[in-house]
Short mmCIF file of C-alpha atoms in Angstrom, two decimals:
data_model
loop_
_atom_site.label_atom_id
_atom_site.label_comp_id
_atom_site.label_asym_id
_atom_site.label_seq_id
_atom_site.Cartn_x
_atom_site.Cartn_y
_atom_site.Cartn_z
CA UNK F 22 13.16 -8.14 -3.32
CA UNK F 23 15.95 -10.51 -2.45
CA UNK F 24 18.96 -8.99 -0.75
CA UNK F 25 22.51 -10.22 -1.11
CA UNK F 26 24.09 -11.83 1.93
CA UNK F 27 26.48 -8.90 2.21
CA UNK F 28 23.63 -6.38 2.35
CA UNK F 29 21.89 -8.51 4.97
CA UNK F 30 25.10 -8.75 6.99
CA UNK F 31 25.60 -4.98 7.03
CA UNK F 32 21.92 -4.41 7.79
CA UNK F 33 21.92 -6.89 10.68
CA UNK F 34 25.35 -5.88 11.99
CA UNK F 35 25.96 -2.34 10.83
CA UNK F 36 29.59 -1.25 11.32
CA UNK F 37 30.56 2.03 12.88
CA UNK F 38 27.13 3.34 13.76
CA UNK F 39 27.19 6.51 15.77
CA UNK F 40 28.25 10.10 15.81
CA UNK F 41 31.51 12.01 16.21
CA UNK F 42 31.64 15.52 17.62
CA UNK F 43 30.87 17.65 14.61
CA UNK F 44 32.54 20.67 16.21
CA UNK F 45 35.87 18.87 16.53
CA UNK F 46 38.23 20.38 13.92
CA UNK F 47 39.55 16.90 13.18
CA UNK F 48 36.06 15.71 12.22
CA UNK F 49 34.45 16.14 8.83
CA UNK F 50 30.69 15.65 8.52
CA UNK F 51 28.76 14.97 5.34
CA UNK F 52 24.98 14.72 5.13
CA UNK F 53 23.36 13.92 1.79
CA UNK F 54 19.91 12.95 0.54
CA UNK F 55 16.49 14.16 1.64
CA UNK F 56 13.67 12.61 3.70
CA UNK F 57 11.22 13.13 0.81
CA UNK F 58 13.43 10.96 -1.38
CA UNK F 59 13.46 8.20 1.21
CA UNK F 60 17.13 8.32 2.12
CA UNK F 61 19.46 10.53 4.15
CA UNK F 62 23.03 9.56 4.97
CA UNK F 63 25.22 11.19 7.56
CA UNK F 64 28.84 10.15 7.36
CA UNK F 65 31.66 11.43 9.54
CA UNK F 66 35.43 11.00 9.39
CA UNK F 67 38.02 11.77 12.02
CA UNK F 68 41.38 12.64 10.50
CA UNK F 69 44.78 12.60 12.14
CA UNK F 70 46.10 16.06 11.23
CA UNK F 71 49.72 14.92 11.31
CA UNK F 72 49.35 12.01 8.89
CA UNK F 73 46.18 12.93 7.00
CA UNK F 74 44.91 9.42 7.71
CA UNK F 75 41.27 8.73 8.55
CA UNK F 76 41.39 7.14 11.98
CA UNK F 77 37.70 6.81 12.62
CA UNK F 78 34.48 6.89 10.63
CA UNK F 79 30.86 6.82 11.77
CA UNK F 80 27.52 6.85 10.01
CA UNK F 81 23.82 7.10 10.53
CA UNK F 82 21.42 6.41 7.67
CA UNK F 83 17.70 6.80 7.10
CA UNK F 84 16.95 4.65 4.10
CA UNK F 85 16.40 1.19 2.73
CA UNK F 86 18.58 -1.77 3.62
CA UNK F 87 20.87 -1.15 0.66
CA UNK F 88 21.42 2.46 1.73
CA UNK F 89 22.28 1.32 5.26
CA UNK F 90 24.64 -1.32 3.90
CA UNK F 91 26.30 1.12 1.47
CA UNK F 92 27.08 3.62 4.20
CA UNK F 93 28.16 0.91 6.64
CA UNK F 94 30.56 -0.46 4.04
CA UNK F 95 31.79 3.05 3.24
CA UNK F 96 32.85 3.62 6.85
CA UNK F 97 34.80 0.35 6.77
CA UNK F 98 36.56 1.36 3.57
CA UNK F 99 37.43 4.82 4.87
CA UNK F 100 39.34 3.77 7.96
CA UNK F 101 43.08 3.79 7.41
CA UNK F 102 42.90 5.66 4.13
CA UNK F 103 44.32 9.12 3.63
CA UNK F 104 41.92 11.91 2.84
CA UNK F 105 43.01 11.92 -0.79
CA UNK F 106 42.71 8.14 -1.09
CA UNK F 107 39.20 8.41 0.34
CA UNK F 108 38.20 10.72 -2.48
CA UNK F 109 39.15 7.96 -4.92
CA UNK F 110 36.45 5.61 -3.59
CA UNK F 111 33.91 5.09 -6.37
CA UNK F 112 30.34 3.98 -6.02
CA UNK F 113 31.00 1.09 -8.42
CA UNK F 114 33.20 -0.56 -5.79
CA UNK F 115 30.27 -0.46 -3.36
CA UNK F 116 27.91 -1.81 -6.02
CA UNK F 117 30.09 -4.83 -6.72
CA UNK F 118 31.03 -5.45 -3.10
CA UNK F 119 27.37 -5.51 -2.02
CA UNK F 120 26.03 -6.98 -5.28
CA UNK F 121 23.46 -4.19 -5.50
CA UNK F 122 20.74 -4.59 -8.14
CA UNK F 123 20.28 -1.75 -10.69
CA UNK F 124 17.40 -0.13 -8.76
CA UNK F 125 19.68 0.25 -5.73
CA UNK F 126 22.67 1.82 -7.48
CA UNK F 127 21.55 5.25 -6.26
CA UNK F 128 22.32 4.03 -2.71
CA UNK F 129 25.97 3.58 -3.62
CA UNK F 130 26.03 6.96 -5.37
CA UNK F 131 24.68 8.51 -2.21
CA UNK F 132 27.42 6.83 -0.17
CA UNK F 133 30.08 8.20 -2.51
CA UNK F 134 28.50 11.65 -2.22
CA UNK F 135 28.49 11.33 1.57
CA UNK F 136 32.22 10.50 1.60
CA UNK F 137 32.97 13.51 -0.62
CA UNK F 138 30.81 15.77 1.53
CA UNK F 139 32.50 14.62 4.74
CA UNK F 140 36.00 15.14 3.31
CA UNK F 141 35.01 18.53 1.90
CA UNK F 142 33.76 19.55 5.35
CA UNK F 143 37.02 18.43 6.93
CA UNK F 144 39.05 20.32 4.33
CA UNK F 145 36.95 23.42 4.76
CA UNK F 146 37.48 23.36 8.51
CA UNK F 147 41.23 22.93 8.11
CA UNK F 148 41.67 24.92 4.92
CA UNK F 149 43.47 21.97 3.40
CA UNK F 150 43.81 22.45 -0.33
CA UNK F 151 42.81 26.08 -0.03
CA UNK F 152 46.42 27.18 0.59
CA UNK F 153 47.34 27.06 -3.04
CA UNK F 154 44.36 29.09 -4.08
CA UNK F 155 44.99 31.54 -1.28
CA UNK F 156 48.57 32.03 -2.34
CA UNK F 157 47.61 32.72 -5.91
CA UNK F 158 45.15 35.30 -4.75
CA UNK F 159 47.86 37.06 -2.81
CA UNK E 18 1.19 -22.25 21.68
CA UNK E 19 4.22 -21.73 19.50
CA UNK E 20 3.75 -19.20 16.75
CA UNK E 21 4.15 -20.37 13.21
CA UNK E 22 6.39 -18.10 11.16
CA UNK E 23 6.19 -16.23 8.87
CA UNK E 24 3.08 -14.40 10.05
CA UNK E 25 0.69 -13.22 7.37
CA UNK E 26 -0.67 -9.76 8.14
CA UNK E 27 -1.35 -8.48 4.64
CA UNK E 28 -5.02 -9.42 4.28
CA UNK E 29 -5.77 -6.36 2.13
CA UNK E 30 -3.53 -7.82 -0.56
CA UNK E 31 -5.17 -11.20 -0.56
CA UNK E 32 -6.57 -13.80 1.80
CA UNK E 33 -6.09 -17.55 2.05
CA UNK E 34 -8.91 -19.74 0.84
CA UNK E 35 -11.14 -20.76 3.72
CA UNK E 36 -11.16 -24.60 3.88
CA UNK E 37 -14.96 -24.50 3.90
CA UNK E 38 -14.84 -22.59 0.62
CA UNK E 39 -12.55 -25.19 -0.88
CA UNK E 40 -15.02 -27.89 0.16
CA UNK E 41 -17.78 -26.02 -1.66
CA UNK E 42 -15.64 -25.73 -4.79
CA UNK E 43 -14.23 -29.22 -4.92
CA UNK E 44 -17.13 -30.99 -6.66
CA UNK E 45 -17.03 -28.45 -9.49
CA UNK E 46 -13.30 -28.98 -9.96
CA UNK E 47 -13.80 -32.74 -10.20
CA UNK E 48 -17.00 -34.66 -10.90
CA UNK E 49 -19.43 -31.82 -11.51
CA UNK E 50 -17.46 -30.27 -14.35
CA UNK E 51 -20.34 -29.25 -16.57
CA UNK E 52 -20.70 -26.03 -18.50
CA UNK E 53 -23.36 -23.88 -16.87
CA UNK E 54 -24.55 -22.90 -20.32
CA UNK E 55 -25.25 -26.50 -21.36
CA UNK E 56 -29.02 -26.68 -21.23
CA UNK E 57 -29.47 -30.23 -22.52
CA UNK E 58 -28.05 -32.47 -19.84
CA UNK E 59 -27.60 -32.95 -16.12
CA UNK E 60 -23.92 -31.90 -16.19
CA UNK E 61 -24.97 -28.47 -17.34
CA UNK E 62 -27.93 -28.33 -15.00
CA UNK E 63 -25.91 -29.05 -11.88
CA UNK E 64 -23.31 -26.46 -12.89
CA UNK E 65 -26.05 -23.92 -13.51
CA UNK E 66 -27.59 -24.73 -10.16
CA UNK E 67 -24.27 -24.06 -8.44
CA UNK E 68 -23.96 -20.74 -10.23
CA UNK E 69 -27.48 -19.69 -9.27
CA UNK E 70 -26.91 -20.69 -5.64
CA UNK E 71 -23.77 -18.54 -5.58
CA UNK E 72 -25.59 -15.64 -7.23
CA UNK E 73 -28.12 -15.73 -4.43
CA UNK E 74 -25.44 -15.97 -1.72
CA UNK E 75 -23.66 -12.92 -3.10
CA UNK E 76 -26.87 -10.96 -3.52
CA UNK E 77 -27.89 -11.76 0.06
CA UNK E 78 -24.63 -10.37 1.40
CA UNK E 79 -25.11 -6.98 -0.28
CA UNK E 80 -28.89 -6.64 -0.16
CA UNK E 81 -29.36 -7.21 -3.87
CA UNK E 82 -31.47 -9.47 -6.06
CA UNK E 83 -29.69 -12.51 -7.49
CA UNK E 84 -30.47 -11.39 -11.04
CA UNK E 85 -28.40 -8.27 -10.47
CA UNK E 86 -25.10 -10.16 -10.05
CA UNK E 87 -22.75 -10.41 -13.04
CA UNK E 88 -19.78 -12.73 -12.66
CA UNK E 89 -16.35 -11.52 -13.77
CA UNK E 90 -12.71 -12.57 -13.46
CA UNK E 91 -12.17 -10.27 -10.49
CA UNK E 92 -12.64 -6.74 -9.29
CA UNK E 93 -10.31 -5.19 -11.84
CA UNK E 94 -12.60 -6.49 -14.55
CA UNK E 95 -15.68 -5.46 -12.57
CA UNK E 96 -14.33 -1.92 -12.27
CA UNK E 97 -13.43 -1.78 -15.94
CA UNK E 98 -16.84 -3.10 -16.92
CA UNK E 99 -18.65 -0.61 -14.70
CA UNK E 100 -16.75 2.46 -15.86
CA UNK E 101 -16.23 1.67 -19.52
CA UNK E 102 -19.61 -0.01 -19.79
CA UNK E 103 -21.46 2.99 -18.36
CA UNK E 104 -19.36 5.51 -20.31
CA UNK E 105 -20.30 3.82 -23.57
CA UNK E 106 -23.92 2.98 -22.72
CA UNK E 107 -24.71 6.48 -21.47
CA UNK E 108 -22.51 8.42 -23.90
CA UNK E 109 -25.52 10.27 -25.29
CA UNK E 110 -26.45 11.52 -21.86
CA UNK E 111 -23.02 12.89 -20.96
CA UNK E 112 -19.31 12.25 -20.74
CA UNK E 113 -18.36 13.39 -17.26
CA UNK E 114 -17.20 10.98 -14.53
CA UNK E 115 -16.32 11.87 -10.94
CA UNK E 116 -13.95 9.78 -8.87
CA UNK E 117 -11.41 10.33 -6.09
CA UNK E 118 -7.63 10.65 -6.01
CA UNK E 119 -7.25 7.71 -3.62
CA UNK E 120 -9.11 5.14 -5.71
CA UNK E 121 -7.50 1.87 -6.71
CA UNK E 122 -5.48 1.87 -9.94
CA UNK E 123 -8.17 -0.26 -11.58
CA UNK E 124 -10.39 2.83 -11.32
CA UNK E 125 -7.82 5.56 -11.90
CA UNK E 126 -6.18 3.95 -14.91
CA UNK E 127 -9.55 3.08 -16.40
CA UNK E 128 -10.52 6.75 -16.00
CA UNK E 129 -7.29 7.81 -17.70
CA UNK E 130 -8.13 5.51 -20.59
CA UNK E 131 -11.63 6.98 -20.81
CA UNK E 132 -10.18 10.50 -20.87
CA UNK E 133 -8.30 9.52 -24.02
CA UNK E 134 -11.65 8.53 -25.52
CA UNK E 135 -13.41 11.81 -24.90
CA UNK E 136 -14.56 11.52 -21.30
CA UNK E 137 -13.92 14.24 -18.79
CA UNK E 138 -12.94 13.01 -15.33
CA UNK E 139 -12.91 14.92 -12.05
CA UNK E 140 -10.56 13.47 -9.43
CA UNK E 141 -11.83 14.65 -6.06
CA UNK E 142 -9.14 15.30 -3.45
CA UNK E 143 -9.43 13.87 0.03
CA UNK E 144 -8.89 15.56 3.37
CA UNK E 145 -6.25 14.41 5.87
CA UNK E 146 -8.84 11.92 7.11
CA UNK E 147 -8.76 10.20 3.72
CA UNK E 148 -12.42 11.00 3.06
CA UNK E 149 -13.90 13.05 0.23
CA UNK E 150 -15.75 16.29 0.87
CA UNK E 151 -19.45 15.82 0.13
CA UNK E 152 -20.01 19.47 -0.76
CA UNK E 153 -17.21 19.25 -3.26
CA UNK E 154 -18.84 16.16 -4.74
CA UNK E 155 -22.18 17.96 -4.98
CA UNK E 156 -20.58 20.96 -6.67
CA UNK E 157 -18.67 18.80 -9.12
CA UNK E 158 -21.80 17.19 -10.57
CA UNK E 159 -22.85 18.88 -13.81
CA UNK E 160 -25.56 18.12 -16.37
CA UNK E 161 -22.90 16.17 -18.27
CA UNK E 162 -22.11 13.91 -15.31
CA UNK E 163 -23.14 10.30 -15.88
CA UNK E 164 -21.27 8.46 -13.16
CA UNK E 165 -19.71 8.88 -9.74
CA UNK E 166 -17.25 6.14 -8.78
CA UNK E 167 -16.10 6.18 -5.16
CA UNK E 168 -14.70 3.19 -3.31
CA UNK E 169 -16.34 1.89 -0.16
CA UNK E 170 -13.13 1.35 1.82
CA UNK E 171 -9.60 2.19 0.85
CA UNK E 172 -7.17 -0.65 0.24
CA UNK E 173 -4.21 1.12 1.85
CA UNK E 174 -5.58 3.13 4.74
CA UNK E 175 -8.88 1.30 5.24
CA UNK E 176 -10.96 4.45 5.60
CA UNK E 177 -14.65 4.04 4.83
CA UNK E 178 -16.15 6.76 2.64
CA UNK E 179 -19.56 8.20 3.52
CA UNK E 180 -21.14 5.88 0.99
CA UNK E 181 -24.78 6.29 2.01
CA UNK E 182 -24.48 10.08 1.70
CA UNK E 183 -22.72 9.76 -1.64
CA UNK E 184 -25.49 7.44 -2.83
CA UNK E 185 -28.13 9.89 -1.71
CA UNK E 186 -26.47 12.79 -3.53
CA UNK E 187 -26.17 10.74 -6.72
CA UNK E 188 -29.79 9.69 -6.51
CA UNK E 189 -30.96 13.28 -6.00
CA UNK E 190 -28.90 14.45 -8.97
CA UNK E 191 -29.91 11.54 -11.19
CA UNK E 192 -26.34 10.32 -11.61
CA UNK E 193 -25.27 6.67 -11.45
CA UNK E 194 -23.16 5.61 -8.48
CA UNK E 195 -20.52 2.92 -8.85
CA UNK E 196 -18.76 1.73 -5.73
CA UNK E 197 -15.59 -0.36 -5.60
CA UNK E 198 -16.50 -2.55 -2.67
CA UNK E 199 -13.53 -4.90 -2.80
CA UNK E 200 -12.16 -4.16 0.66
CA UNK E 201 -15.51 -3.56 2.37
CA UNK E 202 -17.81 -6.34 1.20
CA UNK E 203 -17.77 -9.16 3.74
CA UNK E 204 -15.96 -7.02 6.32
CA UNK E 205 -18.59 -4.36 7.07
CA UNK E 206 -22.31 -4.31 6.26
CA UNK E 207 -22.82 -3.19 2.66
CA UNK E 208 -26.36 -2.73 1.39
CA UNK E 209 -26.95 -1.53 -2.15
CA UNK E 210 -30.51 -0.43 -1.36
CA UNK E 211 -29.75 1.58 1.77
CA UNK E 212 -26.59 3.02 0.21
CA UNK E 213 -28.23 3.77 -3.16
CA UNK E 214 -25.45 2.00 -5.00
CA UNK E 215 -26.14 1.34 -8.69
CA UNK E 216 -23.03 -0.71 -9.46
CA UNK E 217 -20.80 -2.51 -6.96
CA UNK E 218 -17.53 -4.34 -7.60
CA UNK E 219 -16.40 -7.20 -5.42
CA UNK E 220 -13.69 -9.82 -5.48
CA UNK E 221 -13.39 -13.43 -4.31
CA UNK E 222 -9.84 -13.56 -3.03
CA UNK E 223 -10.25 -10.66 -0.60
CA UNK E 224 -12.93 -12.56 1.31
CA UNK E 225 -11.32 -16.00 1.69
CA UNK E 226 -12.59 -17.11 -1.70
CA UNK E 227 -10.55 -18.09 -4.74
CA UNK E 228 -8.51 -15.78 -6.98
CA UNK E 229 -9.70 -15.14 -10.51
CA UNK E 230 -13.35 -14.59 -9.72
CA UNK E 231 -15.33 -11.49 -8.86
CA UNK E 232 -18.67 -9.92 -9.48
CA UNK E 233 -20.35 -6.71 -10.49
CA UNK E 234 -23.70 -5.82 -9.05
CA UNK E 235 -25.75 -4.01 -11.70
CA UNK E 236 -29.02 -2.52 -10.47
CA UNK E 237 -32.10 -3.74 -12.35
CA UNK E 238 -34.78 -1.54 -10.89
CA UNK E 239 -35.11 2.11 -9.95
CA UNK E 240 -33.18 2.81 -12.09
CA UNK E 241 -32.50 -0.06 -14.46
CA UNK E 242 -28.79 0.18 -15.20
CA UNK E 243 -27.13 -1.20 -18.29
CA UNK E 244 -23.51 -1.49 -19.24
CA UNK E 245 -21.97 -2.17 -22.62
CA UNK E 246 -19.96 -5.40 -22.57
CA UNK E 247 -16.17 -5.28 -22.75
CA UNK E 248 -15.91 -8.52 -24.67
CA UNK E 249 -17.99 -10.05 -27.44
CA UNK E 250 -19.01 -13.67 -27.33
CA UNK E 251 -21.77 -15.98 -26.25
CA UNK E 252 -23.84 -13.33 -24.50
CA UNK E 253 -23.56 -14.82 -21.03
CA UNK E 254 -24.56 -12.86 -17.94
CA UNK E 255 -27.45 -11.01 -19.57
CA UNK E 256 -25.16 -10.02 -22.42
CA UNK E 257 -22.92 -7.97 -20.18
CA UNK E 258 -20.10 -10.47 -19.79
CA UNK E 259 -19.48 -13.21 -22.31
CA UNK E 260 -17.34 -16.21 -21.52
CA UNK E 261 -17.95 -19.65 -20.06
CA UNK E 262 -18.65 -19.26 -16.38
CA UNK E 263 -15.89 -20.18 -13.94
CA UNK E 264 -18.19 -22.56 -12.04
CA UNK E 265 -15.79 -23.69 -9.27
CA UNK E 266 -14.65 -20.12 -8.72
CA UNK E 267 -18.23 -18.88 -8.63
CA UNK E 268 -19.26 -21.62 -6.19
CA UNK E 269 -16.32 -20.57 -4.02
CA UNK E 270 -17.21 -16.89 -4.21
CA UNK E 271 -20.78 -17.71 -3.21
CA UNK E 272 -19.72 -19.81 -0.24
CA UNK E 273 -17.20 -17.12 0.80
CA UNK E 274 -20.02 -14.56 0.81
CA UNK E 275 -22.31 -16.85 2.80
CA UNK E 276 -19.60 -17.35 5.44
CA UNK E 277 -18.92 -13.61 5.67
CA UNK E 278 -22.61 -12.92 6.08
CA UNK E 279 -22.88 -15.45 8.89
CA UNK E 280 -19.71 -14.46 10.76
CA UNK E 281 -19.26 -10.76 10.00
CA UNK E 282 -20.58 -9.26 13.22
CA UNK E 283 -18.52 -11.48 15.49
CA UNK E 284 -15.46 -11.39 13.26
CA UNK E 285 -15.33 -7.63 12.84
CA UNK E 286 -15.57 -7.14 16.62
CA UNK E 287 -12.73 -9.62 17.15
CA UNK E 288 -10.53 -8.02 14.49
CA UNK E 289 -11.29 -4.51 15.70
CA UNK E 290 -10.12 -5.45 19.18
CA UNK E 291 -6.93 -7.08 17.88
CA UNK E 292 -6.20 -4.13 15.60
CA UNK E 293 -6.70 -1.69 18.48
CA UNK E 294 -4.40 -3.75 20.64
CA UNK E 295 -1.70 -3.59 17.99
CA UNK E 296 -2.18 0.16 17.57
CA UNK E 297 -2.18 0.83 21.30
CA UNK E 298 0.91 -1.23 21.95
CA UNK E 299 2.87 0.48 19.16
CA UNK E 300 1.73 3.94 20.25
CA UNK E 301 2.52 3.24 23.91
CA UNK E 302 6.06 2.01 23.27
CA UNK E 303 7.20 4.31 20.48
CA UNK E 304 7.15 8.08 20.08
CA UNK E 305 6.47 9.83 16.79
CA UNK E 306 4.06 7.32 15.28
CA UNK E 307 1.28 8.59 13.07
CA UNK E 308 -1.90 6.84 12.00
CA UNK E 309 -2.64 7.52 8.34
CA UNK E 310 -6.30 8.31 7.74
CA UNK E 311 -9.11 8.63 10.24
CA UNK E 312 -9.74 5.97 12.88
CA UNK E 313 -13.36 7.14 13.12
CA UNK E 314 -14.50 5.56 9.88
CA UNK E 315 -12.29 2.61 9.12
CA UNK E 316 -12.26 -1.10 8.40
CA UNK E 317 -11.85 -3.03 11.65
CA UNK E 318 -8.90 -5.00 10.29
CA UNK E 319 -6.77 -2.13 8.96
CA UNK E 320 -3.92 -0.24 10.55
CA UNK E 321 -1.79 2.08 8.42
CA UNK E 322 0.85 3.71 10.51
CA UNK E 323 4.00 5.73 9.92
CA UNK E 324 7.05 5.41 12.12
CA UNK E 325 8.69 8.78 11.60
CA UNK E 326 12.44 8.82 10.88
CA UNK E 327 12.43 5.15 9.84
CA UNK E 328 12.30 4.18 6.18
CA UNK E 329 9.62 1.61 5.37
CA UNK E 330 11.66 -0.84 3.36
CA UNK E 331 14.39 -1.05 5.98
CA UNK E 332 11.67 -1.74 8.54
CA UNK E 333 10.21 -4.51 6.38
CA UNK E 334 13.69 -6.00 6.13
CA UNK E 335 13.94 -6.11 9.90
CA UNK E 336 10.56 -7.75 10.33
CA UNK E 337 11.07 -10.22 7.52
CA UNK E 338 9.15 -12.97 9.28
CA UNK E 339 6.03 -10.80 9.13
CA UNK E 340 4.24 -10.24 5.82
CA UNK E 341 3.00 -6.63 5.64
CA UNK E 342 3.34 -3.91 3.04
CA UNK E 343 4.76 -0.41 2.96
CA UNK E 344 3.93 2.82 1.17
CA UNK E 345 7.65 3.41 0.79
CA UNK E 346 8.86 4.07 -2.74
CA UNK E 347 11.56 1.48 -2.33
CA UNK E 348 8.98 -1.28 -2.10
CA UNK E 349 6.99 -0.19 -5.15
CA UNK E 350 7.70 -0.95 -8.77
CA UNK E 351 7.50 2.73 -9.71
CA UNK E 352 9.93 4.02 -7.06
CA UNK E 353 7.23 6.53 -6.08
CA UNK E 354 5.83 6.59 -2.56
CA UNK E 355 2.18 5.72 -2.09
CA UNK E 356 -0.10 8.11 -4.00
CA UNK E 357 -2.83 7.42 -1.45
CA UNK E 358 -0.71 8.69 1.44
CA UNK E 359 0.47 11.63 -0.67
CA UNK E 360 -3.18 12.51 -1.31
CA UNK E 361 -3.70 12.84 2.45
CA UNK E 362 -1.18 15.69 2.33
CA UNK E 363 1.09 14.00 4.83
CA UNK E 364 4.32 14.55 2.93
CA UNK E 365 6.55 12.07 1.17
CA UNK E 366 8.62 11.41 4.29
CA UNK E 367 5.57 10.07 6.12
CA UNK E 368 4.69 7.94 3.09
CA UNK E 369 8.21 6.50 3.05
CA UNK E 370 7.82 5.54 6.71
CA UNK E 371 4.45 3.82 6.47
CA UNK E 372 3.45 0.23 7.11
CA UNK E 373 0.07 -1.29 6.34
CA UNK E 374 -1.10 -4.04 8.67
CA UNK E 375 -4.07 -6.05 7.45
CA UNK E 376 -5.53 -8.48 9.96
CA UNK E 377 -7.84 -11.29 9.00
CA UNK E 378 -9.79 -14.41 9.79
CA UNK E 379 -6.76 -16.44 10.79
CA UNK E 380 -4.93 -13.75 12.77
CA UNK E 381 -4.46 -14.68 16.44
CA UNK E 382 -3.78 -12.59 19.50
CA UNK E 383 -0.40 -14.33 19.89
CA UNK E 384 0.51 -13.17 16.40
CA UNK E 385 -0.50 -9.60 17.19
CA UNK E 386 1.70 -9.66 20.30
CA UNK E 387 4.62 -11.07 18.36
CA UNK E 388 4.22 -8.44 15.63
CA UNK E 389 3.99 -5.60 18.15
CA UNK E 390 7.15 -6.78 19.98
CA UNK E 391 9.09 -7.21 16.80
CA UNK E 392 8.06 -3.91 15.22
CA UNK E 393 8.87 -1.99 18.40
CA UNK E 394 12.27 -3.65 18.58
CA UNK E 395 13.19 -3.00 14.95
CA UNK E 396 11.91 0.59 14.93
CA UNK E 397 14.04 1.34 17.98
CA UNK E 398 17.08 -0.23 16.35
CA UNK E 399 16.58 1.68 13.11
CA UNK E 400 16.07 4.94 14.95
CA UNK E 401 19.47 4.39 16.56
CA UNK E 402 20.70 4.32 12.99
CA UNK E 403 18.65 7.28 11.82
CA UNK E 404 20.28 10.69 11.43
CA UNK E 405 16.78 12.18 11.26
CA UNK E 406 15.81 10.80 14.66
CA UNK E 407 19.10 12.12 16.06
CA UNK E 408 18.35 15.58 14.67
CA UNK E 409 14.79 15.43 15.95
CA UNK E 410 16.09 14.57 19.41
CA UNK E 411 18.51 17.51 19.20
CA UNK E 412 15.52 19.74 18.54
CA UNK E 413 16.25 20.41 14.86
CA UNK E 414 13.14 21.29 12.84
CA UNK E 415 13.55 18.90 9.93
CA UNK E 416 11.15 20.85 7.76
CA UNK E 417 13.55 23.83 7.84
CA UNK E 418 16.67 21.89 6.86
CA UNK E 419 18.11 22.55 3.42
CA UNK E 420 18.45 19.01 2.11
CA UNK E 421 20.98 18.22 -0.55
CA UNK E 422 18.44 16.48 -2.77
CA UNK E 423 19.89 14.02 -5.22
#
């Protein structure tokens, strides 16, 4: 299989590899996929609580080159976005940016899922978005 | 000496033509172009002579008689001819065939086809070693069983089945034994008499011969085996395989067999040592590596190894100046991980992390060193990237994690 230059670039020089402290309340962690399926992505965001802006993002991925590139690109896209803007990131943007072939589209879907999971974890920790529901319940 | 890149280490897939084989073929591609079936002139005679020389060279390599060699287009055809040919020829005697779950697709898919035409097929499982259980084979044979088809050596994990024992069981039970010898012939001693093999498939391009030519050994005595032809035509090859003989290909296959016979002992010792060096270096420098299939009974040139927590395709991408193959789903057309590794019961994650190294006649020690260095380097890099390796290092039992499957 031939890889696009962008996939090769992210594979050879992955951006933002690493881990953030998952116990930090400012950090949201998302892990999606399964080893049996051949890919697992862990994506983390660190949010400034005052501004709601994602100040840092890290990833680690077990998967093919396209999965690594998709998550690497996702961390780049996340930085500087607000939490709500991050939720707007669609897998199709990753597909076109990396020129993924049809058989690798699931890699971009996984990256989108990882973003959503990380943000959901952050929101859960900080009860963001749960206030409204809580008030109604009262 | 500087290493020439890329390095070819996928000799189970195919092999380059040995220059000596090309020399043997060349006259039949140029001046000696006759049809081996032309009985009336010297062009035909010299072509026929080349074919008969090759038949003898092949027979000598496997302990057969030259008359027992049927030329085909390759091992896929040989396997089809053996299975379909026996199923049809012996239909009155029974309809049951026994094979194994780790056979090549040319066997498994042929069996599936035969099932649609009224045959019953038993697919024997293998143990974690990759070998079949002989008691299970014995128990699976019924009075309807006409054929047992078990490969000599596996194309992915290189394990060598207990062929002589299988042959003995088949002989005792009066059942024909077909053996797919593609990976074994020319690499390890194969003898159809000692192993009680009734039909044996082999291929040219796996033994430094040309592509597009293979053979099927069909036993002529004790018992005399017959197969129904797949194709109708001029009745070549004792009526079992019609079609003008591929004389240059056959001459090449014959020469390839002669070279293997001459050099096998020395070559297999050399390759075994190189393979062990590769294995030992990888195992010494990396933790959590698993050999797939037993090392006790294995081709000397095969190493199938899983680097846990690293996905196979991403590893191949990192070692892109080395030609090897992976059992990872991402490298297969079906997006399924290797069914052979799955049959070992190792789990899909191990299959996704597997690499098959196939060493061969032109592999050098320098290449093995280069490959070991490179693989170690890339595996380490990818493990830095791997959330699974991180969890493993934290002491998380990955088998107990609830994965969000997608």
